Short mmCIF file of C-alpha atoms in Angstrom, two decimals:
data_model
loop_
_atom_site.label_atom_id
_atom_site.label_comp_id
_atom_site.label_asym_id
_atom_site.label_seq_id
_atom_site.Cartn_x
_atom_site.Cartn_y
_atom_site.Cartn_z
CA UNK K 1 65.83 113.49 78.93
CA UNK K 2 68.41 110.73 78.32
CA UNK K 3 67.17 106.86 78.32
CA UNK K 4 69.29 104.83 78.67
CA UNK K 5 68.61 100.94 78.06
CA UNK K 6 68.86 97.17 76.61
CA UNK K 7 67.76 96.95 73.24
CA UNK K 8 67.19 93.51 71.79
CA UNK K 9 70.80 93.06 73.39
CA UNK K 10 72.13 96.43 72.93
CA UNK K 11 72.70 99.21 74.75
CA UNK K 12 71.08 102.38 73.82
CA UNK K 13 70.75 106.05 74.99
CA UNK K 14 68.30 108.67 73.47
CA UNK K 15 67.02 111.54 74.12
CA UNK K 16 63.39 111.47 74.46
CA UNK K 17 60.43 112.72 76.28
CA UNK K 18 59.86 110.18 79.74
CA UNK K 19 56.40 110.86 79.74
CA UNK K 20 56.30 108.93 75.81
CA UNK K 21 54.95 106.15 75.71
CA UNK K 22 57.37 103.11 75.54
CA UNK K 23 55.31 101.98 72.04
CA UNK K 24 55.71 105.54 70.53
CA UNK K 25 59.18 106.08 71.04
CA UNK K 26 59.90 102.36 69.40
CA UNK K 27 57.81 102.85 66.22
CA UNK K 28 58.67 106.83 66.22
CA UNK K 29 62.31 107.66 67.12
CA UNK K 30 63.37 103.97 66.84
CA UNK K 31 61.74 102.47 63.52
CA UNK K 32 61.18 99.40 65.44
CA UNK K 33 57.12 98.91 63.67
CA UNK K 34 56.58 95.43 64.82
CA UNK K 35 54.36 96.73 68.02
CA UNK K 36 51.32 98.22 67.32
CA UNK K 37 48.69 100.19 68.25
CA UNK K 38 45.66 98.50 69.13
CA UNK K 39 43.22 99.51 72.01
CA UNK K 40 45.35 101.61 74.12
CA UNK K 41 43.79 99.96 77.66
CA UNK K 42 46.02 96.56 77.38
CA UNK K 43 43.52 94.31 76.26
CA UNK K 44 44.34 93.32 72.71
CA UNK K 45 48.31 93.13 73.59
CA UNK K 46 49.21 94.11 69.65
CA UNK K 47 51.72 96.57 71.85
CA UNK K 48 53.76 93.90 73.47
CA UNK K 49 56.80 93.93 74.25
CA UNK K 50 59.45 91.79 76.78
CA UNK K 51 60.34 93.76 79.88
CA UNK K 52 63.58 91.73 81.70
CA UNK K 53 62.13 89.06 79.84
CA UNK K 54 58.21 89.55 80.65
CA UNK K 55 55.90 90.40 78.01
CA UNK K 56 54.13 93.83 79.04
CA UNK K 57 52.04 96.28 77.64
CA UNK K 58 54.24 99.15 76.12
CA UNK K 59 50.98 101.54 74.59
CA UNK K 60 50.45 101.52 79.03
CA UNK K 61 54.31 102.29 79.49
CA UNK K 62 55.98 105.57 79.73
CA UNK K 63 59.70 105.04 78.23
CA UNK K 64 61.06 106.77 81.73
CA UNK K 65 60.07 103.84 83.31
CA UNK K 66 62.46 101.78 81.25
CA UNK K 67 65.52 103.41 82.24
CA UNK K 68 68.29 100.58 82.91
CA UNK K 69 66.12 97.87 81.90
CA UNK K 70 65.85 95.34 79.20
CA UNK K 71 63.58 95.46 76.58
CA UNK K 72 63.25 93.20 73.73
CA UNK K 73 60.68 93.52 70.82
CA UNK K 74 59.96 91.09 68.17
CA UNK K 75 62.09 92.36 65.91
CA UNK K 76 65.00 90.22 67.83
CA UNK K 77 62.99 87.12 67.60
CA UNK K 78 64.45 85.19 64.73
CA UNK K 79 67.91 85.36 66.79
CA UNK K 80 66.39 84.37 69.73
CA UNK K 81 67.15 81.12 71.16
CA UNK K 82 63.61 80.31 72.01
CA UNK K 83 61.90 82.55 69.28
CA UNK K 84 63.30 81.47 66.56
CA UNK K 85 61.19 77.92 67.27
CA UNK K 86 57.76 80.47 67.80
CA UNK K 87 58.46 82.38 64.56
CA UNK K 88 59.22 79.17 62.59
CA UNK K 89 56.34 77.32 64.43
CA UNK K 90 53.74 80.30 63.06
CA UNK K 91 54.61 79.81 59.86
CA UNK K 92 54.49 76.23 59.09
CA UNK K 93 51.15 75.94 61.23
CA UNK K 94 49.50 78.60 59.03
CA UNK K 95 48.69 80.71 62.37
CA UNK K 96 50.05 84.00 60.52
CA UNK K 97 46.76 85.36 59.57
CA UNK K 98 46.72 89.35 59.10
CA UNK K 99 49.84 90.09 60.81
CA UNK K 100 48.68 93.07 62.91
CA UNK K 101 48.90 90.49 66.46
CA UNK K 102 50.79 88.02 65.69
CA UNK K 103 54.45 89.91 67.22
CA UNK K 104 52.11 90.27 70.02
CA UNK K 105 51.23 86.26 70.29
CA UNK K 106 54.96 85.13 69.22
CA UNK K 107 56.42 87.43 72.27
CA UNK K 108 53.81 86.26 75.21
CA UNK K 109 54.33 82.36 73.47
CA UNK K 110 58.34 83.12 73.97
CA UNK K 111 57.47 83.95 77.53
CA UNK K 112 55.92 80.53 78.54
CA UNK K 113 58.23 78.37 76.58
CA UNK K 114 60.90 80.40 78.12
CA UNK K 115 59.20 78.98 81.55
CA UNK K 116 57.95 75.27 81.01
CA UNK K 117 59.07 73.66 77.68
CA UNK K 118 56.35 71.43 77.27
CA UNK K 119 53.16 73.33 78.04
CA UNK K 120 49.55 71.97 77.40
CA UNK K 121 47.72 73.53 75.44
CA UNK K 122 45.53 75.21 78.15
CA UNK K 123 49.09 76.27 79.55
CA UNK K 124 48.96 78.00 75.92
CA UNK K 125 45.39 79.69 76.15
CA UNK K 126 46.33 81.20 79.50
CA UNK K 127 49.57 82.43 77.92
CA UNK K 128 48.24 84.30 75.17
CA UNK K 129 44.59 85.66 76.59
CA UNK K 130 46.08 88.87 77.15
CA UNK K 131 46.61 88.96 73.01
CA UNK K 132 43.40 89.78 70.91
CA UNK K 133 43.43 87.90 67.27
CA UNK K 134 40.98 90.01 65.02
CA UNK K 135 40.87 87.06 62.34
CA UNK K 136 39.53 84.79 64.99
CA UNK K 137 42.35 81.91 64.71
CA UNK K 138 42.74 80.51 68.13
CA UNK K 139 43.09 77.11 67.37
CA UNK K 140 46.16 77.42 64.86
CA UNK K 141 47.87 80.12 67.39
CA UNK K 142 47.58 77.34 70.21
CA UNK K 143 49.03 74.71 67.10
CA UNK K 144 51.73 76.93 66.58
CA UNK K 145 52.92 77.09 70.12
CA UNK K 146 52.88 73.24 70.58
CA UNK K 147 54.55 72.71 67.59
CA UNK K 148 56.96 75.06 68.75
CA UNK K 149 57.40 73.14 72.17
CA UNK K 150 58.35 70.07 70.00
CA UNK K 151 60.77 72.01 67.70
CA UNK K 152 62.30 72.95 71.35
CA UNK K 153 62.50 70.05 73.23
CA UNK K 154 62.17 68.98 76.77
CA UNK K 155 65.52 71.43 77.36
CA UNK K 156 65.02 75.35 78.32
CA UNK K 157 68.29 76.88 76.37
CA UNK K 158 70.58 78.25 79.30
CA UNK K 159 69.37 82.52 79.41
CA UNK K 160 71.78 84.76 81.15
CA UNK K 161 69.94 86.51 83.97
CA UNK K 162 68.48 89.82 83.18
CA UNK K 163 70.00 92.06 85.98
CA UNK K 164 68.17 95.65 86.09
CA UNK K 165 70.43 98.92 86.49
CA UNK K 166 68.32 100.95 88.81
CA UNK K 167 69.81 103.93 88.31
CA UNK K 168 67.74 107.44 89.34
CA UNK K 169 66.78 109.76 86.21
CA UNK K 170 64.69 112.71 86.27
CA UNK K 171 64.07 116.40 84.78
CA UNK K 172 61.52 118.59 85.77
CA UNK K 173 58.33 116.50 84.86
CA UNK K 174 59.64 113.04 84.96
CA UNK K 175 61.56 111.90 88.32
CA UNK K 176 62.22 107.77 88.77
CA UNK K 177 63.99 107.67 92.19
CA UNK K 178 65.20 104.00 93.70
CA UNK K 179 64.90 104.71 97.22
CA UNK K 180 61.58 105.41 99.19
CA UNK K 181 63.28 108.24 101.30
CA UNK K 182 63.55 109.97 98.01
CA UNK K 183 60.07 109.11 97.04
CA UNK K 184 58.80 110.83 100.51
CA UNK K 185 61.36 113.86 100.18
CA UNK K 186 60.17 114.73 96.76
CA UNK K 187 56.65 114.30 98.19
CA UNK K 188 57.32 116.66 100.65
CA UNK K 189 58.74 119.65 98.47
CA UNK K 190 56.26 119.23 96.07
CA UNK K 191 52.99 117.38 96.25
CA UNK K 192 51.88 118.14 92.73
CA UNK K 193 53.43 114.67 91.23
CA UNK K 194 51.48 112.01 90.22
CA UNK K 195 52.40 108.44 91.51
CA UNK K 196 52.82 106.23 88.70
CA UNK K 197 54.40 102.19 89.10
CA UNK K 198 52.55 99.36 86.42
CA UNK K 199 51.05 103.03 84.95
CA UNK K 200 47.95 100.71 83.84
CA UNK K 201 45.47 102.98 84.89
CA UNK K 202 47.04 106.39 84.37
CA UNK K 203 48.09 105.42 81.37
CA UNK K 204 44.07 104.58 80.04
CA UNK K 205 43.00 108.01 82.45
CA UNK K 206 45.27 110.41 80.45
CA UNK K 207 45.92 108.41 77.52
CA UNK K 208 45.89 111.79 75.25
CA UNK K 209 47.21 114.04 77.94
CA UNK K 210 50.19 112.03 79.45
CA UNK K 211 52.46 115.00 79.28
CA UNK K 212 49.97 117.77 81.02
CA UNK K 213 51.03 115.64 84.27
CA UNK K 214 54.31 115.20 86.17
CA UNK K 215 55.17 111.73 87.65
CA UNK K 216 57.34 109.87 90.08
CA UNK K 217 57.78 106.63 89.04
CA UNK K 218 57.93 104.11 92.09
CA UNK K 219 58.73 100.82 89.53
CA UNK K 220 62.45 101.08 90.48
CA UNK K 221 61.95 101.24 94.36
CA UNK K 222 63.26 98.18 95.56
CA UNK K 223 62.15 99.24 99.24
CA UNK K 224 57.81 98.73 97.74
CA UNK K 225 58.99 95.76 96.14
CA UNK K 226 58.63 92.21 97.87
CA UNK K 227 56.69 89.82 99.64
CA UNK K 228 57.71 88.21 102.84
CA UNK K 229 56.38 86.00 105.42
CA UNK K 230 56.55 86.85 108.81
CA UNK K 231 55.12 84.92 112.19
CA UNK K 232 51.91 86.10 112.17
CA UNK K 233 51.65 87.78 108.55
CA UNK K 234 52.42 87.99 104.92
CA UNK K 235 54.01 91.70 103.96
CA UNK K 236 53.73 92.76 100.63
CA UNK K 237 55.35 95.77 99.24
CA UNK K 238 52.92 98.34 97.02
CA UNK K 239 54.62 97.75 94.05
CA UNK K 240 54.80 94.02 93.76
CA UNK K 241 53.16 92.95 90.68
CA UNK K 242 50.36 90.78 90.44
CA UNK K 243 52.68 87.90 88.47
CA UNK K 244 54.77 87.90 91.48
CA UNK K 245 51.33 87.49 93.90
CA UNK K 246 50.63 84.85 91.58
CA UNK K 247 53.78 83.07 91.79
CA UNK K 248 54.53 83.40 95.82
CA UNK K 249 54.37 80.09 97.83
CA UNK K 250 53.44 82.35 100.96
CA UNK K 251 50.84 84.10 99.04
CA UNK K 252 49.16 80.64 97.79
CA UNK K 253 49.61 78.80 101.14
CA UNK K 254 48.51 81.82 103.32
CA UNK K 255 46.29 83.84 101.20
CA UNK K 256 45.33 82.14 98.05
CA UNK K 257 42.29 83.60 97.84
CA UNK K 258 44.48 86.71 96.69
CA UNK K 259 46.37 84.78 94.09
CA UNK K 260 42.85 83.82 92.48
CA UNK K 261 42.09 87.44 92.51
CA UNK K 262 45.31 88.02 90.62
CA UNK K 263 44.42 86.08 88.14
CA UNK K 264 41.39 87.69 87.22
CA UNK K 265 43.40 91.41 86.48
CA UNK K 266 43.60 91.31 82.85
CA UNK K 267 45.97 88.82 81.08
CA UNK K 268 49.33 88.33 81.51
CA UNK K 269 51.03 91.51 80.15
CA UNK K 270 48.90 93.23 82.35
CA UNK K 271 49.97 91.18 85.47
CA UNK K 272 53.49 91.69 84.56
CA UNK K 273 52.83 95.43 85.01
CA UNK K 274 50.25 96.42 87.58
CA UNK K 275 50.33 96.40 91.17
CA UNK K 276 48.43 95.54 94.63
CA UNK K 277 49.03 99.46 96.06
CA UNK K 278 48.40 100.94 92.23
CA UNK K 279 45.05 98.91 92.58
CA UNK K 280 44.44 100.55 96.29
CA UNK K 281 44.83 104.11 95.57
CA UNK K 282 43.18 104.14 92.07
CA UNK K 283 40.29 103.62 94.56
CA UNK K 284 37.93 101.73 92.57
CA UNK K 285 34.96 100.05 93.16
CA UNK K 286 35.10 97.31 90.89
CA UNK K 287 38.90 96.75 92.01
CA UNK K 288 40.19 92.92 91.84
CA UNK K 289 42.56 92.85 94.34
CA UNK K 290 40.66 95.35 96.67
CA UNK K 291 37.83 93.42 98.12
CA UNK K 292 40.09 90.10 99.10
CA UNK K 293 42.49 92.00 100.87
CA UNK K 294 39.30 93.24 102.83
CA UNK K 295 38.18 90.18 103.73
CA UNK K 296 41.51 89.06 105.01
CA UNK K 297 41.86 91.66 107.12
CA UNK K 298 44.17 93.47 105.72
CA UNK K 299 46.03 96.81 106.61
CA UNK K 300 48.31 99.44 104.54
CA UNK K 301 51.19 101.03 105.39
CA UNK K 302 50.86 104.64 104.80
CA UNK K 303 53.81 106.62 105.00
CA UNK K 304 54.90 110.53 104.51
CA UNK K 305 58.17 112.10 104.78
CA UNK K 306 57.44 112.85 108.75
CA UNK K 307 54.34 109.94 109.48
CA UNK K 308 53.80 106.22 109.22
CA UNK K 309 50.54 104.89 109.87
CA UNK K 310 48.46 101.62 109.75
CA UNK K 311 44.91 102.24 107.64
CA UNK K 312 42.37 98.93 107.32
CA UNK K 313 42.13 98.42 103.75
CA UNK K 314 38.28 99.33 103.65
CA UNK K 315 39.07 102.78 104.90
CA UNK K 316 41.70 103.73 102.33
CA UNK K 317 38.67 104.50 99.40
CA UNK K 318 36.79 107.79 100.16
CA UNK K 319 34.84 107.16 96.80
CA UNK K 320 35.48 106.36 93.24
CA UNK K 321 39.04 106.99 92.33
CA UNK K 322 38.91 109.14 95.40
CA UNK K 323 41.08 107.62 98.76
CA UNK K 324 41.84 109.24 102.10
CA UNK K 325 45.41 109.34 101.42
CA UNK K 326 47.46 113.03 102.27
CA UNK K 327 48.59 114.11 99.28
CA UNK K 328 52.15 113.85 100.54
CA UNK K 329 51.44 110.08 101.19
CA UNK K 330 52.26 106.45 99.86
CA UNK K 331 51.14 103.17 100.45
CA UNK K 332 54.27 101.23 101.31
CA UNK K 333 53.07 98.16 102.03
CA UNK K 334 49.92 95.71 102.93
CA UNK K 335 50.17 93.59 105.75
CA UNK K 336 47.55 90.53 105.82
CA UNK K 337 47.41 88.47 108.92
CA UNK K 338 48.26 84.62 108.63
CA UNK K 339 44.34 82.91 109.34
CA UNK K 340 44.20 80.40 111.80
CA UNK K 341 41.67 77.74 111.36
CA UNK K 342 39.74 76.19 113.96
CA UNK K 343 40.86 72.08 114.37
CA UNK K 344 38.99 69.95 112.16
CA UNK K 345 37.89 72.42 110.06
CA UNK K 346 38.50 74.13 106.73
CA UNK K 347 39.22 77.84 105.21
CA UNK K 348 36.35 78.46 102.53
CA UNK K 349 37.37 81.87 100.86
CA UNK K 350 36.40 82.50 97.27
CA UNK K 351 36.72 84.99 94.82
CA UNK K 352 33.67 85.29 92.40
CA UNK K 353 33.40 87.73 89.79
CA UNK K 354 30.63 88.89 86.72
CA UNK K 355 31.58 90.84 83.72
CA UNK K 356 30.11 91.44 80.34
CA UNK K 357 32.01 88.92 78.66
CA UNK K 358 33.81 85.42 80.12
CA UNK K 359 37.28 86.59 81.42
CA UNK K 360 39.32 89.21 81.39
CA UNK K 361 36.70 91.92 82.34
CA UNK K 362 36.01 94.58 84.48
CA UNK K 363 33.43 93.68 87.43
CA UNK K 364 29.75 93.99 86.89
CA UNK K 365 29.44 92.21 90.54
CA UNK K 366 31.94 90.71 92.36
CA UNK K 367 31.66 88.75 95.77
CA UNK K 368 35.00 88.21 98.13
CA UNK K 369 34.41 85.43 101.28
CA UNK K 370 36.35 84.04 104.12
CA UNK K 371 35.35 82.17 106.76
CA UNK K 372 36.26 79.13 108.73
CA UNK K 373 33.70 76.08 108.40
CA UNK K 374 33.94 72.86 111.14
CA UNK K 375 30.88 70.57 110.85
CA UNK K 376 28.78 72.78 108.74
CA UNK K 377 29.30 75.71 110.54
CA UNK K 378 30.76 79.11 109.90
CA UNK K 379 32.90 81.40 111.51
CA UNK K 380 34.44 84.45 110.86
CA UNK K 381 33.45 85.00 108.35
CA UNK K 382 33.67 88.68 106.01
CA UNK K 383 32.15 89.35 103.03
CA UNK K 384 33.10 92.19 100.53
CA UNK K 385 31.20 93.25 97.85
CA UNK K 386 32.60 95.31 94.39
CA UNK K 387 31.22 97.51 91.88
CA UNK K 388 27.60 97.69 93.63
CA UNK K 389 28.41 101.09 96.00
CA UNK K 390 30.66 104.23 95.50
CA UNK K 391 33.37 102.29 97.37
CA UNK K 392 34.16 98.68 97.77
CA UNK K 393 31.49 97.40 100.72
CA UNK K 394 31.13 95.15 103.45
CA UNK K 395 27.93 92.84 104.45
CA UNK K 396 27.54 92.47 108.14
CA UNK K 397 23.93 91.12 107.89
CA UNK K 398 24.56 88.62 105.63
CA UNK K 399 28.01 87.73 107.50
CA UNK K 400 25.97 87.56 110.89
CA UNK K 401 23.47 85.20 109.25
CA UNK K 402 25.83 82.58 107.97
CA UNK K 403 27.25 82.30 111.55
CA UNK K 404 24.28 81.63 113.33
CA UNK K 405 23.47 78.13 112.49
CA UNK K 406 24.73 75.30 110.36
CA UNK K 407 25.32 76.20 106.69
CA UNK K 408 22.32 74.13 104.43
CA UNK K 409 20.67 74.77 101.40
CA UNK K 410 17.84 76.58 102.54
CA UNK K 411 20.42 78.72 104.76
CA UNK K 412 22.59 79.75 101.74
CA UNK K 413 19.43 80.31 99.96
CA UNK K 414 17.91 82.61 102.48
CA UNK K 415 21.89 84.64 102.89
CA UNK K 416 21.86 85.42 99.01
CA UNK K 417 18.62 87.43 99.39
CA UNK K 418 20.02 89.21 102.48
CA UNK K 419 23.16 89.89 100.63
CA UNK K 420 20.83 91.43 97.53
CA UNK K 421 19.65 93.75 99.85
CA UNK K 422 22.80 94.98 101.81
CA UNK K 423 23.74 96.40 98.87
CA UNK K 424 22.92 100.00 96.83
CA UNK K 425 24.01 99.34 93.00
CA UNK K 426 22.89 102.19 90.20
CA UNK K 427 21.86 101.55 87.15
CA UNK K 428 25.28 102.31 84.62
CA UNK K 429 25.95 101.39 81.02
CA UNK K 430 27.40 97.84 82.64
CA UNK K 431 24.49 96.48 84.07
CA UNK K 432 21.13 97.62 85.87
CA UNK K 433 20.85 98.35 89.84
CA UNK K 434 18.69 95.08 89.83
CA UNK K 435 20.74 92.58 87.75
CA UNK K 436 23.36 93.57 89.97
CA UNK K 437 21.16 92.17 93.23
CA UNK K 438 20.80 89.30 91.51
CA UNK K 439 24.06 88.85 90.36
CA UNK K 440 25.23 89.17 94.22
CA UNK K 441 22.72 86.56 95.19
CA UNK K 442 23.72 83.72 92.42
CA UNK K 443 27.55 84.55 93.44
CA UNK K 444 27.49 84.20 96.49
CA UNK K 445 25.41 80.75 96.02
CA UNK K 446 28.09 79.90 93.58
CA UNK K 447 30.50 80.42 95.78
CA UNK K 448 29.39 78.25 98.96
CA UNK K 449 27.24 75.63 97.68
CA UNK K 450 30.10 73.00 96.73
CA UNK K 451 30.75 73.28 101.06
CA UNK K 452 27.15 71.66 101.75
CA UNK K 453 27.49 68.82 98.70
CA UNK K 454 31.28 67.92 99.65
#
């Protein structure tokens, strides 16, 4: 199939399989080595590349999706107005240490500088935590980037807008429509596609058999694309990325509890790429964006060809990466009602979270909350609970508890061990059935004690 696409500013067509990856066909058919190969799940970003000017994961991309877009590798970076500073900033800083990550740590550096010209260097940190240094120099990479911010100056050079051709391509395994009635038609005739949009967890799924599947590709659907604020609720579309969740002033003043979440879904590469409905249907239980929706009440739009219907989040999972979705089906959209809290009090809603190492990690235990607190006590308050049951669960004892008298030490106290035992963990290769209980417990303590000391 023909690609067609920007190229570090020019335009290219080749003929290539879709169902590549985007990193293969650049070191392969292109020459274009400065991407690597690192750990094929988008964790050590030694694949990145920009995508319309975000840094993404292209060992997670298939080079269909990239049809009419603009990609830029690090190759272009010495030309660039802003990465010229980066490259030059590496060098004289001494944070060029093995070379296999730095393209990786130059490109996602580009990206905030390209954003806010004088970042701190915590700004920095969070910038580059989706890029993996195997020679373990943090501190000069986080040098290098404020030293570029000096070389730069307090003024962003002027960038021309990156505007994406959305044009349709397709051949018999690879179809990338950009229009949902096509989506739904092509559902209809044949429901042996796979549905692929930030492709960050098919891409780790069939990692060696990408090509024994065919795809749709919903990234260039405009229609599963937005976020917008309504009376009573905040619409998102399925294939809004998590960046743009993080970004959305509706989103933070209505639902920040799901911009948290966002946070927490790998680094920023990652964010760039996957997606609130991709995280729905992969169905599973130690989901990041899953278990908030459900305790803001949250509903999907489901949609087929002939059908629309409205599905409460909790119901979409039938069990791990299993959901009750028709297999001519799509989730169009999630709908999350605008909370009203009571006068004189306060939202509490957290987002807490245990993995097997500080950030970046996939759930041992995670505990979702909202509720409403006036004078110490609750109400309405949900609780969801993730990677400790086949699907993501809810606690209705625990919830019931915390509303019947005023919140206190002892009271949180006595909650944790209810929530320990609402709950039906295994034993797995990520933690034990009983660290998990406790884990539940200390996060959920975690969570609400700073409302009984403020």
């Amino acid at each position: 199939m023909q690609v067609e696409f920007t190229l570090n500013g020019q335009q290219r067509s080749i003929d290539t399989e879709p169902r590549a990856t985007l990193l293969s066909v650049l070191r392969e058919q292109l020459d274009l080595r400065g991407c690597k190969y690192g750990c094929g799940e988008g964790e050590c970003g030694a694949c990145t590349v920009l995508l319309n000017g975000r840094p993404i994961t292209s060992c997670m991309t298939l080079a269909g999706q990239v049809n009419g877009l603009d990609v830029v590798t690090i190759e272009a970076m010495p030309e660039d107005a802003i990465g010229k500073h980066v490259v030059t900033a590496f060098a004289d800083t001494g944070a060029v240490q093995c070379g296999f990550c730095t393209p990786g740590f130059i490109l996602a550096t580009q990206y905030l500088l390209s954003k806010k010209s004088t970042p701190s260097r915590d700004d920095i940190r969070a910038a580059v935590a989706g890029n993996l240094c195997r020679c373990t120099g943090y501190t000069k990479i986080v040098d290098a980037g404020i030293a570029a911010s000096h070389r730069l100056g307090s003024q962003l050079p002027k960038k021309e807008k990156i505007i994406s051709n959305t044009t349709t391509c397709s051949d018999d395994n690879f179809v990338r429509p950009n229009s949902l009635g096509e989506v739904l038609q092509l559902l209809r005739q044949d429901t042996g596609y796979k549905l692929v949009c930030g492709s960050t967890d098919i891409s780790v799924h069939y990692e060696h058999s990408l090509k024994d599947n065919k795809y749709i590709d919903l990234s260039a659907v405009a229609d599963l694309d937005f976020i917008r604020e309504e009376n009573d609720s905040i619409i998102i579309g399925a294939a809004t990325t998590y960046s743009d969740i993080i970004e959305s002033s509706a989103v933070q003043e209505w639902a920040n509890v799901l911009s948290s979440a966002s946070r927490e879904v790998g680094g920023v590469q990652i964010q760039n790429l996957g997606t609130l409905g991709g995280n729905l249907a992969n169905a599973s239980p130690s989901a990041d964006g899953v278990p908030v929706l459900i305790v803001l009440g949250a509903a999907a739009i489901i949609r087929s060809a002939t059908t629309e219907r409205s599905v409460p989040v909790e119901q979409i999972a039938a069990g791990p990466g299993k959901t009750n979705l028709h297999n001519d089906e799509v989730i169009t959209e999630i709908v999350i009602p605008k909370r009203l809290v009571p006068q004189g009090g306060k939202e509490v809603s957290f987002f807490e979270k245990f993995g097997p190492r500080q950030s970046q990690t996939i759930a041992i235990v995670s505990v979702s909350f909202c509720g409403s607190l006036v004078n110490k006590q609750l109400s309405d308050v949900k609780i969801a609970l993730g990677a400790v049951a086949p699907t993501i669960v809810r606690a209705p004892k625990t919830e019931a508890y915390l509303m019947a008298e005023p919140l206190n030490e002892e009271r949180i106290l006595e909650a944790a061990s209810i929530l320990a035992e609402e709950c039906s963990p295994i034993d797995d290769i990520r933690g034990s059935a009983s660290y998990r209980k406790r884990l539940v417990s200390g996060l959920l303590i975690r969570g609400l004690w700073p409302h009984i000391i403020s």
